[in-house]
Amino acid sequence: MAQLQRIAIAPAQFQQDQILLTPQQLHYLGRVLRLREGDRFIAMDGMGKWWLTQLTGKQAQVLETLSVTTELPITITLMIALPKGSGFDEVVRCCTEIGVTCIAPVISDRTLLHPSPQKLERWRRIAAEAAEQSERAFVPTILEPVAFREALSTVNGHKYICEARGNYPHLLNCLPNKGQMTNDSELIIATGPEGGWTETEIANAIASGFQAVSLGRRVLRAITAPIVALSLVTAACEV
Amino acid sequence: MAQLQRIAIAPAQFQQDQILLTPQQLHYLGRVLRLREGDRFIAMDGMGKWWLTQLTGKQAQVLETLSVTTELPITITLMIALPKGSGFDEVVRCCTEIGVTCIAPVISDRTLLHPSPQKLERWRRIAAEAAEQSERAFVPTILEPVAFREALSTVNGHKYICEARGNYPHLLNCLPNKGQMTNDSELIIATGPEGGWTETEIANAIASGFQAVSLGRRVLRAITAPIVALSLVTAACEV
């Protein structure tokens, strides 16, 4: 199955046993992937469903519904202070591969970048590509950036804020053990901007039920910290 | 201490209580960091020693030897099949931050890139910069690329080869527990190129005492896999 090409479709494109393909998808399948009439590929709706399909005119005929085993049993949200430059692209790509469910970019006191709406579309495209490449069944949701203070009040679950300075316990020692996690468990991990969170931001997060944690004794860049944190969380869920 | 600028020096530059600075270092300190006569900064010899120093003419006067607590208690070698493009720069940067001791690039059957000697210098510069930025006491060693088969016979310790396909146990379940690790313990983690290791390479590694392991159920890029693996190893050493 691994050799078949995969594309992400919108749930609304699936109608009975047919998937109506958009002109962009037809172009991609035909011109980029070089598929021809009758060739098979995998369509994923980004909501956990995969279908084995066959290219038939401008549609994909569904041959089989596939079972996927590549998704984590829980929901993981990365709340990330937007880093400067194009570093966020790499965070979206890596964290999608690693298994994140939702990425919630936030504007913190030390955030330098205030992204344009075009950026959001770009991040969503990167997430869809990375989900395909890593054989995931879900495309992670990327939310619109909001102020950190506002984001704090919108999340529920096991909440952690990562901070390089200060004597906090290691994230890996603070995660709920497997017996405490169920299919609807939610984990929220917040990572800071260049220069770290301000003291007020840490205090606000703790007041909102977040636990302050460390990712180890070295100081990680704003781009590396979320990748390290997600690596630990997903491994802890799978072992 | 965190606010002081840090620079990496060669051990030979340290003579009695003075550090003889190179013209490049003097330029960096004066023109880039804007330090003036009498200003203090940290010099690191990349071998575990940090000194608090003061800029004095073309030398740095050592004021104090610092104790560093940012290094891991064990030696971690990343044996990595060179990925294509400039992805290796990011691997060197991230893995240095995370805490790697040595990076051994290898040429595998599916390696596309055969790097020039200039690349090695570039990677060493990136490692030195990242070690400074992450407040490490050691600059990781970057070895010259060699054939994978040759590299297999040169390493000793707890050896793991990561592979996305196949039903291998998770790396996090295979690491020695803390009681089994001592200050001279060595961990070697091998990660593959785009397209993965060949079956022969996996078999050769296992014959050389490597244990084949998984990094989770999703397929990681050649660039993401070493970052995830190192995140798990360093966290397991610190918790």
Short mmCIF file of C-alpha atoms in Angstrom, two decimals:
data_model
loop_
_atom_site.label_atom_id
_atom_site.label_comp_id
_atom_site.label_asym_id
_atom_site.label_seq_id
_atom_site.Cartn_x
_atom_site.Cartn_y
_atom_site.Cartn_z
CA MET A 1 0.00 0.00 0.00
CA ALA A 2 2.92 2.29 0.76
CA GLN A 3 3.82 2.67 -2.89
CA LEU A 4 0.43 4.11 -3.94
CA GLN A 5 0.19 7.87 -4.24
CA ARG A 6 -2.05 9.61 -1.74
CA ILE A 7 -4.05 12.82 -2.04
CA ALA A 8 -6.09 14.75 0.49
CA ILE A 9 -9.73 15.49 -0.42
CA ALA A 10 -12.45 17.52 1.27
CA PRO A 11 -15.14 15.36 2.94
CA ALA A 12 -17.79 16.96 0.68
CA GLN A 13 -16.06 15.56 -2.43
CA PHE A 14 -17.05 12.05 -1.36
CA GLN A 15 -20.47 11.13 -2.76
CA GLN A 16 -21.68 7.53 -2.54
CA ASP A 17 -18.86 5.50 -4.06
CA GLN A 18 -17.39 8.34 -6.06
CA ILE A 19 -14.99 11.13 -5.26
CA LEU A 20 -15.51 14.20 -7.42
CA LEU A 21 -12.06 15.58 -8.17
CA THR A 22 -11.25 19.27 -8.47
CA PRO A 23 -9.40 20.61 -11.54
CA GLN A 24 -6.30 21.10 -9.32
CA GLN A 25 -6.44 17.50 -8.11
CA LEU A 26 -6.91 16.23 -11.68
CA HIS A 27 -3.91 18.27 -12.77
CA TYR A 28 -1.84 16.93 -9.87
CA LEU A 29 -2.84 13.31 -10.48
CA GLY A 30 -2.36 13.49 -14.24
CA ARG A 31 0.49 15.93 -14.79
CA VAL A 32 2.52 15.63 -11.60
CA LEU A 33 1.96 12.05 -10.49
CA ARG A 34 1.50 10.85 -14.12
CA LEU A 35 -1.50 8.68 -13.29
CA ARG A 36 -3.64 7.46 -16.19
CA GLU A 37 -7.25 6.28 -16.52
CA GLY A 38 -7.70 3.17 -14.37
CA ASP A 39 -4.67 3.82 -12.14
CA ARG A 40 -5.19 3.47 -8.43
CA PHE A 41 -4.41 5.91 -5.65
CA ILE A 42 -5.41 6.64 -2.06
CA ALA A 43 -7.79 9.45 -1.13
CA MET A 44 -7.78 10.70 2.46
CA ASP A 45 -10.51 12.99 3.82
CA GLY A 46 -8.36 14.32 6.66
CA MET A 47 -11.01 13.10 9.14
CA GLY A 48 -9.64 9.61 9.61
CA LYS A 49 -10.97 7.96 6.45
CA TRP A 50 -8.79 6.52 3.68
CA TRP A 51 -10.13 5.02 0.45
CA LEU A 52 -8.40 2.97 -2.21
CA THR A 53 -9.69 4.51 -5.43
CA GLN A 54 -9.31 4.24 -9.19
CA LEU A 55 -9.05 7.17 -11.57
CA THR A 56 -12.18 7.10 -13.78
CA GLY A 57 -12.63 10.17 -15.95
CA LYS A 58 -12.92 13.21 -13.67
CA GLN A 59 -13.79 11.09 -10.68
CA ALA A 60 -12.18 8.55 -8.41
CA GLN A 61 -14.13 5.32 -8.07
CA VAL A 62 -13.88 3.97 -4.51
CA LEU A 63 -12.70 0.36 -4.54
CA GLU A 64 -12.18 -0.18 -0.84
CA THR A 65 -12.27 1.63 2.51
CA LEU A 66 -8.89 1.25 4.21
CA SER A 67 -8.19 0.86 7.89
CA VAL A 68 -5.45 3.14 9.14
CA THR A 69 -3.25 2.50 12.13
CA THR A 70 -0.98 5.50 11.94
CA GLU A 71 -2.95 7.86 14.16
CA LEU A 72 -2.44 8.42 17.87
CA PRO A 73 -5.20 7.41 20.30
CA ILE A 74 -5.41 10.92 21.78
CA THR A 75 -5.70 14.55 20.68
CA ILE A 76 -2.55 16.68 20.83
CA THR A 77 -2.68 20.44 20.37
CA LEU A 78 0.50 22.43 19.87
CA MET A 79 0.04 26.01 21.03
CA ILE A 80 3.04 27.81 19.60
CA ALA A 81 4.19 31.41 19.79
CA LEU A 82 4.91 32.28 16.17
CA PRO A 83 8.65 32.22 15.52
CA LYS A 84 10.22 34.80 13.24
CA GLY A 85 11.20 34.14 9.64
CA SER A 86 10.03 31.04 7.80
CA GLY A 87 10.74 28.71 10.73
CA PHE A 88 7.07 28.03 11.29
CA ASP A 89 6.85 26.14 7.97
CA GLU A 90 9.33 23.60 9.31
CA VAL A 91 7.46 23.31 12.61
CA VAL A 92 4.20 22.59 10.78
CA ARG A 93 5.89 20.00 8.55
CA CYS A 94 7.78 18.18 11.32
CA CYS A 95 4.97 18.24 13.89
CA THR A 96 2.49 16.92 11.30
CA GLU A 97 4.82 14.01 10.57
CA ILE A 98 5.28 13.37 14.28
CA GLY A 99 1.52 13.21 14.82
CA VAL A 100 0.07 16.54 16.04
CA THR A 101 -3.74 16.90 15.85
CA CYS A 102 -4.08 20.69 15.97
CA ILE A 103 -1.65 23.60 15.73
CA ALA A 104 -2.76 26.82 17.40
CA PRO A 105 -0.37 29.68 16.57
CA VAL A 106 -0.43 32.42 19.19
CA ILE A 107 0.86 35.97 19.41
CA SER A 108 2.93 36.36 22.59
CA ASP A 109 4.45 39.47 24.11
CA ARG A 110 7.76 38.75 22.36
CA THR A 111 6.33 37.60 19.02
CA LEU A 112 7.81 39.59 16.18
CA LEU A 113 5.79 38.17 13.30
CA HIS A 114 2.19 39.09 12.63
CA PRO A 115 1.32 36.81 9.73
CA SER A 116 -0.83 37.60 6.71
CA PRO A 117 -3.91 35.48 5.89
CA GLN A 118 -1.93 34.02 2.95
CA LYS A 119 0.42 32.45 5.49
CA LEU A 120 -2.43 30.47 7.05
CA GLU A 121 -3.29 28.96 3.66
CA ARG A 122 0.37 28.12 3.13
CA TRP A 123 0.65 26.37 6.53
CA ARG A 124 -2.51 24.37 5.81
CA ARG A 125 -1.09 23.26 2.46
CA ILE A 126 2.18 22.19 4.15
CA ALA A 127 0.20 20.22 6.77
CA ALA A 128 -1.81 18.44 4.05
CA GLU A 129 1.38 17.53 2.16
CA ALA A 130 3.17 16.33 5.29
CA ALA A 131 0.13 14.26 6.36
CA GLU A 132 0.18 12.50 2.99
CA GLN A 133 3.94 11.95 3.08
CA SER A 134 3.91 10.50 6.58
CA GLU A 135 0.89 8.27 5.78
CA ARG A 136 -1.36 9.86 8.33
CA ALA A 137 -5.13 9.49 8.22
CA PHE A 138 -5.75 12.99 9.59
CA VAL A 139 -4.58 16.33 8.30
CA PRO A 140 -3.91 18.45 11.40
CA THR A 141 -6.05 21.52 11.86
CA ILE A 142 -4.19 24.84 11.79
CA LEU A 143 -6.08 27.55 13.62
CA GLU A 144 -5.94 31.28 12.93
CA PRO A 145 -3.38 33.05 15.13
CA VAL A 146 -4.86 34.66 18.25
CA ALA A 147 -3.39 36.43 21.29
CA PHE A 148 -1.83 34.02 23.79
CA ARG A 149 -4.01 35.28 26.63
CA GLU A 150 -7.13 34.59 24.55
CA ALA A 151 -5.92 31.12 23.51
CA LEU A 152 -5.31 30.12 27.14
CA SER A 153 -9.03 30.18 27.94
CA THR A 154 -10.10 28.10 24.94
CA VAL A 155 -8.32 24.79 25.68
CA ASN A 156 -9.16 21.92 28.00
CA GLY A 157 -7.20 18.83 28.93
CA HIS A 158 -3.71 18.08 30.26
CA LYS A 159 -1.97 21.41 29.68
CA TYR A 160 1.80 22.05 29.68
CA ILE A 161 3.85 25.17 29.02
CA CYS A 162 7.51 24.60 28.10
CA GLU A 163 10.09 27.03 29.45
CA ALA A 164 13.90 26.84 29.15
CA ARG A 165 14.71 29.00 32.19
CA GLY A 166 13.60 28.09 35.69
CA ASN A 167 13.76 24.86 37.54
CA TYR A 168 10.75 23.04 36.16
CA PRO A 169 10.28 19.25 35.99
CA HIS A 170 10.91 17.50 32.68
CA LEU A 171 7.88 17.14 30.39
CA LEU A 172 8.49 13.39 30.10
CA ASN A 173 8.05 13.06 33.86
CA CYS A 174 4.77 15.01 33.87
CA LEU A 175 2.74 13.35 31.12
CA PRO A 176 -0.25 11.29 32.24
CA ASN A 177 0.56 7.58 32.18
CA LYS A 178 -1.14 5.36 29.66
CA GLY A 179 -3.81 4.20 32.09
CA GLN A 180 -4.89 7.82 32.55
CA MET A 181 -5.27 8.46 28.81
CA THR A 182 -8.42 7.58 26.90
CA ASN A 183 -9.47 8.08 23.29
CA ASP A 184 -10.87 11.49 24.06
CA SER A 185 -7.93 12.64 26.18
CA GLU A 186 -6.54 15.99 25.12
CA LEU A 187 -2.98 17.15 25.61
CA ILE A 188 -2.02 20.78 25.05
CA ILE A 189 1.65 21.75 24.77
CA ALA A 190 2.63 25.43 24.62
CA THR A 191 6.10 26.48 23.35
CA GLY A 192 7.44 30.00 23.39
CA PRO A 193 8.98 32.53 21.00
CA GLU A 194 12.63 33.56 20.60
CA GLY A 195 13.61 34.93 24.00
CA GLY A 196 11.03 32.77 25.78
CA TRP A 197 7.73 33.55 27.45
CA THR A 198 7.54 36.56 29.75
CA GLU A 199 7.08 35.94 33.48
CA THR A 200 3.53 37.27 33.20
CA GLU A 201 2.73 34.82 30.42
CA ILE A 202 4.01 31.88 32.48
CA ALA A 203 1.99 33.09 35.48
CA ASN A 204 -1.16 33.48 33.36
CA ALA A 205 -0.73 30.01 31.90
CA ILE A 206 -0.28 28.47 35.34
CA ALA A 207 -3.38 30.34 36.54
CA SER A 208 -5.23 28.77 33.56
CA GLY A 209 -4.28 25.27 34.69
CA PHE A 210 -1.06 24.79 32.70
CA GLN A 211 1.88 23.01 34.29
CA ALA A 212 5.28 24.62 33.58
CA VAL A 213 7.78 22.02 32.32
CA SER A 214 11.34 21.76 30.98
CA LEU A 215 12.53 20.07 27.78
CA GLY A 216 16.00 19.40 29.18
CA ARG A 217 18.99 21.41 30.32
CA ARG A 218 19.98 22.87 26.97
CA VAL A 219 18.32 25.96 25.51
CA LEU A 220 16.33 25.03 22.40
CA ARG A 221 15.40 27.41 19.62
CA ALA A 222 11.74 28.37 19.20
CA ILE A 223 11.69 26.06 16.17
CA THR A 224 13.32 23.05 17.85
CA ALA A 225 11.34 23.11 21.11
CA PRO A 226 7.93 22.11 19.62
CA ILE A 227 9.53 19.28 17.63
CA VAL A 228 11.24 17.91 20.75
CA ALA A 229 8.05 18.28 22.83
CA LEU A 230 5.89 16.53 20.23
CA SER A 231 8.45 13.73 19.89
CA LEU A 232 8.20 13.03 23.62
CA VAL A 233 4.40 13.22 23.77
CA THR A 234 3.77 10.94 20.80
CA ALA A 235 6.35 8.39 21.95
CA ALA A 236 4.83 8.36 25.43
CA CYS A 237 1.42 7.60 23.84
CA GLU A 238 2.73 4.76 21.70
CA VAL A 239 4.97 2.82 24.07
CA MET B 1 25.20 34.32 33.13
CA ALA B 2 22.72 33.69 30.37
CA GLN B 3 22.97 37.22 29.03
CA LEU B 4 26.73 37.07 28.39
CA GLN B 5 27.84 36.34 24.83
CA ARG B 6 29.61 33.05 24.25
CA ILE B 7 32.25 32.10 21.72
CA ALA B 8 33.91 28.79 20.93
CA ILE B 9 37.72 28.68 21.04
CA ALA B 10 40.24 25.98 20.16
CA PRO B 11 41.85 24.35 23.25
CA ALA B 12 45.30 25.53 22.01
CA GLN B 13 44.22 29.18 22.29
CA PHE B 14 44.11 28.82 26.07
CA GLN B 15 47.51 29.64 27.59
CA GLN B 16 47.81 30.07 31.36
CA ASP B 17 45.14 32.62 32.24
CA GLN B 18 44.92 34.12 28.81
CA ILE B 19 43.06 33.21 25.66
CA LEU B 20 44.78 34.37 22.49
CA LEU B 21 42.03 35.48 20.13
CA THR B 22 42.14 35.04 16.35
CA PRO B 23 41.51 38.01 14.02
CA GLN B 24 38.11 36.44 13.14
CA GLN B 25 37.16 36.19 16.80
CA LEU B 26 38.29 39.76 17.47
CA HIS B 27 36.20 40.95 14.53
CA TYR B 28 33.18 38.96 15.78
CA LEU B 29 33.54 40.24 19.35
CA GLY B 30 34.15 43.86 18.34
CA ARG B 31 32.12 44.38 15.19
CA VAL B 32 29.29 41.87 15.50
CA LEU B 33 28.74 41.60 19.26
CA ARG B 34 29.90 45.23 19.83
CA LEU B 35 32.03 44.32 22.85
CA ARG B 36 34.57 46.88 24.02
CA GLU B 37 37.79 46.71 26.05
CA GLY B 38 36.99 45.33 29.51
CA ASP B 39 33.66 43.74 28.51
CA ARG B 40 33.07 40.21 29.67
CA PHE B 41 32.10 37.14 27.66
CA ILE B 42 32.23 33.37 27.92
CA ALA B 43 34.82 31.26 26.09
CA MET B 44 34.12 27.55 25.58
CA ASP B 45 36.77 25.12 24.42
CA GLY B 46 34.27 22.57 23.13
CA MET B 47 35.79 19.95 25.46
CA GLY B 48 33.64 20.70 28.47
CA LYS B 49 35.41 23.81 29.79
CA TRP B 50 33.83 27.25 30.03
CA TRP B 51 35.63 30.37 31.20
CA LEU B 52 34.31 33.76 32.17
CA THR B 53 36.71 36.15 30.45
CA GLN B 54 37.33 39.83 29.90
CA LEU B 55 38.35 41.41 26.62
CA THR B 56 41.88 42.81 27.11
CA GLY B 57 43.54 44.02 23.93
CA LYS B 58 43.82 41.10 21.57
CA GLN B 59 43.39 38.58 24.36
CA ALA B 60 40.73 37.42 26.76
CA GLN B 61 41.76 37.46 30.39
CA VAL B 62 40.29 34.49 32.25
CA LEU B 63 38.40 35.66 35.36
CA GLU B 64 36.79 32.41 36.42
CA THR B 65 36.34 28.78 35.37
CA LEU B 66 32.64 28.03 35.14
CA SER B 67 30.85 24.84 36.02
CA VAL B 68 28.43 23.72 33.33
CA THR B 69 25.40 21.58 33.92
CA THR B 70 24.00 21.50 30.41
CA GLU B 71 25.76 18.37 29.17
CA LEU B 72 24.36 14.85 29.24
CA PRO B 73 26.05 12.22 31.42
CA ILE B 74 26.61 9.86 28.47
CA THR B 75 28.00 9.92 24.92
CA ILE B 76 25.47 9.92 22.08
CA THR B 77 26.56 9.35 18.49
CA LEU B 78 24.16 10.00 15.63
CA MET B 79 25.06 7.88 12.62
CA ILE B 80 23.04 9.44 9.81
CA ALA B 81 22.71 8.58 6.14
CA LEU B 82 23.25 11.92 4.42
CA PRO B 83 19.89 13.35 3.32
CA LYS B 84 19.63 15.18 0.01
CA GLY B 85 19.57 18.96 -0.35
CA SER B 86 20.49 21.21 2.55
CA GLY B 87 18.52 19.20 5.10
CA PHE B 88 21.65 18.08 6.89
CA ASP B 89 22.37 21.64 8.06
CA GLU B 90 19.10 21.57 10.01
CA VAL B 91 19.87 18.13 11.44
CA VAL B 92 23.27 19.33 12.69
CA ARG B 93 21.73 22.46 14.21
CA CYS B 94 18.80 20.74 15.94
CA CYS B 95 20.73 17.70 17.17
CA THR B 96 23.46 19.93 18.59
CA GLU B 97 20.85 21.88 20.53
CA ILE B 98 19.25 18.66 21.73
CA GLY B 99 22.58 17.35 23.02
CA VAL B 100 24.34 15.04 20.55
CA THR B 101 28.03 14.29 21.23
CA CYS B 102 29.15 13.12 17.80
CA ILE B 103 27.59 13.12 14.33
CA ALA B 104 28.87 10.47 11.93
CA PRO B 105 27.50 11.05 8.41
CA VAL B 106 27.42 7.85 6.36
CA ILE B 107 26.92 7.03 2.70
CA SER B 108 24.20 4.38 2.38
CA ASP B 109 23.02 2.49 -0.71
CA ARG B 110 20.26 5.05 -1.28
CA THR B 111 22.28 8.16 -0.42
CA LEU B 112 22.10 10.68 -3.25
CA LEU B 113 24.48 13.29 -1.90
CA HIS B 114 28.24 12.90 -1.92
CA PRO B 115 29.36 16.00 -0.09
CA SER B 116 32.38 18.18 -0.82
CA PRO B 117 35.04 18.82 1.86
CA GLN B 118 33.68 22.38 2.14
CA LYS B 119 30.44 20.91 3.45
CA LEU B 120 32.23 19.35 6.40
CA GLU B 121 33.65 22.73 7.42
CA ARG B 122 30.19 24.25 7.06
CA TRP B 123 28.61 21.58 9.30
CA ARG B 124 31.33 22.08 11.93
CA ARG B 125 30.66 25.82 11.92
CA ILE B 126 26.92 25.22 12.33
CA ALA B 127 27.60 22.83 15.24
CA ALA B 128 29.84 25.41 16.95
CA GLU B 129 27.19 28.12 16.56
CA ALA B 130 24.39 25.87 17.79
CA ALA B 131 26.47 24.74 20.79
CA GLU B 132 26.96 28.37 21.77
CA GLN B 133 23.31 29.26 21.27
CA SER B 134 22.05 26.32 23.31
CA GLU B 135 24.59 27.00 26.10
CA ARG B 136 26.35 23.69 25.72
CA ALA B 137 29.82 23.07 27.10
CA PHE B 138 30.79 20.73 24.26
CA VAL B 139 30.80 21.34 20.54
CA PRO B 140 29.77 18.02 18.96
CA THR B 141 32.33 16.32 16.76
CA ILE B 142 31.33 15.95 13.11
CA LEU B 143 33.20 13.12 11.43
CA GLU B 144 34.06 12.83 7.76
CA PRO B 145 31.46 10.87 5.79
CA VAL B 146 32.32 7.19 5.29
CA ALA B 147 30.48 4.21 3.81
CA PHE B 148 27.79 2.82 6.13
CA ARG B 149 29.32 -0.66 6.09
CA GLU B 150 32.66 0.79 7.21
CA ALA B 151 31.06 2.92 9.94
CA LEU B 152 29.26 -0.11 11.41
CA SER B 153 32.50 -1.68 12.54
CA THR B 154 33.89 1.45 14.22
CA VAL B 155 31.31 2.00 16.99
CA ASN B 156 30.81 0.37 20.36
CA GLY B 157 28.03 0.71 22.89
CA HIS B 158 24.25 0.43 22.90
CA LYS B 159 23.49 0.50 19.17
CA TYR B 160 20.12 1.16 17.52
CA ILE B 161 19.08 1.42 13.89
CA CYS B 162 15.78 3.24 13.22
CA GLU B 163 13.53 1.92 10.47
CA ALA B 164 10.03 3.10 9.52
CA ARG B 165 8.87 -0.12 7.86
CA GLY B 166 8.74 -3.44 9.68
CA ASN B 167 7.35 -4.34 13.03
CA TYR B 168 10.17 -3.21 15.31
CA PRO B 169 9.81 -2.20 18.98
CA HIS B 170 9.76 1.52 19.82
CA LEU B 171 13.15 3.10 20.56
CA LEU B 172 11.82 4.48 23.86
CA ASN B 173 11.12 0.92 25.03
CA CYS B 174 14.62 -0.32 24.11
CA LEU B 175 16.91 2.26 25.70
CA PRO B 176 18.95 1.10 28.69
CA ASN B 177 17.38 2.27 31.94
CA LYS B 178 19.18 4.85 34.05
CA GLY B 179 20.75 2.27 36.33
CA GLN B 180 22.42 0.68 33.32
CA MET B 181 23.96 3.95 32.12
CA THR B 182 27.25 5.27 33.45
CA ASN B 183 29.37 8.29 32.58
CA ASP B 184 31.21 6.36 29.91
CA SER B 185 28.10 4.73 28.42
CA GLU B 186 27.86 5.18 24.67
CA LEU B 187 24.64 5.21 22.67
CA ILE B 188 24.72 5.00 18.88
CA ILE B 189 21.57 5.83 16.90
CA ALA B 190 21.51 5.24 13.13
CA THR B 191 18.85 6.90 10.94
CA GLY B 192 18.34 6.25 7.24
CA PRO B 193 18.14 8.21 3.99
CA GLU B 194 15.07 9.10 1.90
CA GLY B 195 13.49 5.77 1.02
CA GLY B 196 14.94 4.09 4.11
CA TRP B 197 17.72 1.59 4.62
CA THR B 198 17.93 -1.39 2.27
CA GLU B 199 17.19 -4.85 3.70
CA THR B 200 20.87 -5.70 3.38
CA GLU B 201 21.86 -2.63 5.37
CA ILE B 202 19.45 -3.53 8.18
CA ALA B 203 20.76 -7.10 8.19
CA ASN B 204 24.38 -5.90 8.28
CA ALA B 205 23.62 -3.54 11.14
CA ILE B 206 21.90 -6.29 13.14
CA ALA B 207 24.89 -8.56 12.47
CA SER B 208 27.10 -5.76 13.88
CA GLY B 209 25.12 -5.71 17.12
CA PHE B 210 22.56 -3.01 16.31
CA GLN B 211 18.97 -3.40 17.48
CA ALA B 212 16.33 -2.40 14.89
CA VAL B 213 13.78 0.01 16.37
CA SER B 214 10.78 2.11 15.37
CA LEU B 215 10.20 5.82 16.00
CA GLY B 216 6.40 5.44 15.93
CA ARG B 217 3.73 4.51 13.44
CA ARG B 218 4.07 7.47 11.12
CA VAL B 219 6.71 7.70 8.39
CA LEU B 220 9.22 10.43 9.23
CA ARG B 221 11.41 12.23 6.71
CA ALA B 222 15.15 11.56 6.77
CA ILE B 223 15.52 15.02 8.37
CA THR B 224 12.88 14.57 11.05
CA ALA B 225 13.83 11.05 12.18
CA PRO B 226 17.20 11.95 13.80
CA ILE B 227 15.65 14.92 15.62
CA VAL B 228 12.88 12.71 17.04
CA ALA B 229 15.35 9.95 17.98
CA LEU B 230 17.72 12.36 19.74
CA SER B 231 14.80 13.99 21.59
CA LEU B 232 13.85 10.61 23.03
CA VAL B 233 17.39 9.58 23.95
CA THR B 234 18.32 12.82 25.69
CA ALA B 235 15.03 12.97 27.58
CA ALA B 236 15.46 9.36 28.71
CA CYS B 237 18.93 10.30 30.06
CA GLU B 238 17.66 13.33 31.96
CA VAL B 239 14.47 12.12 33.61
#
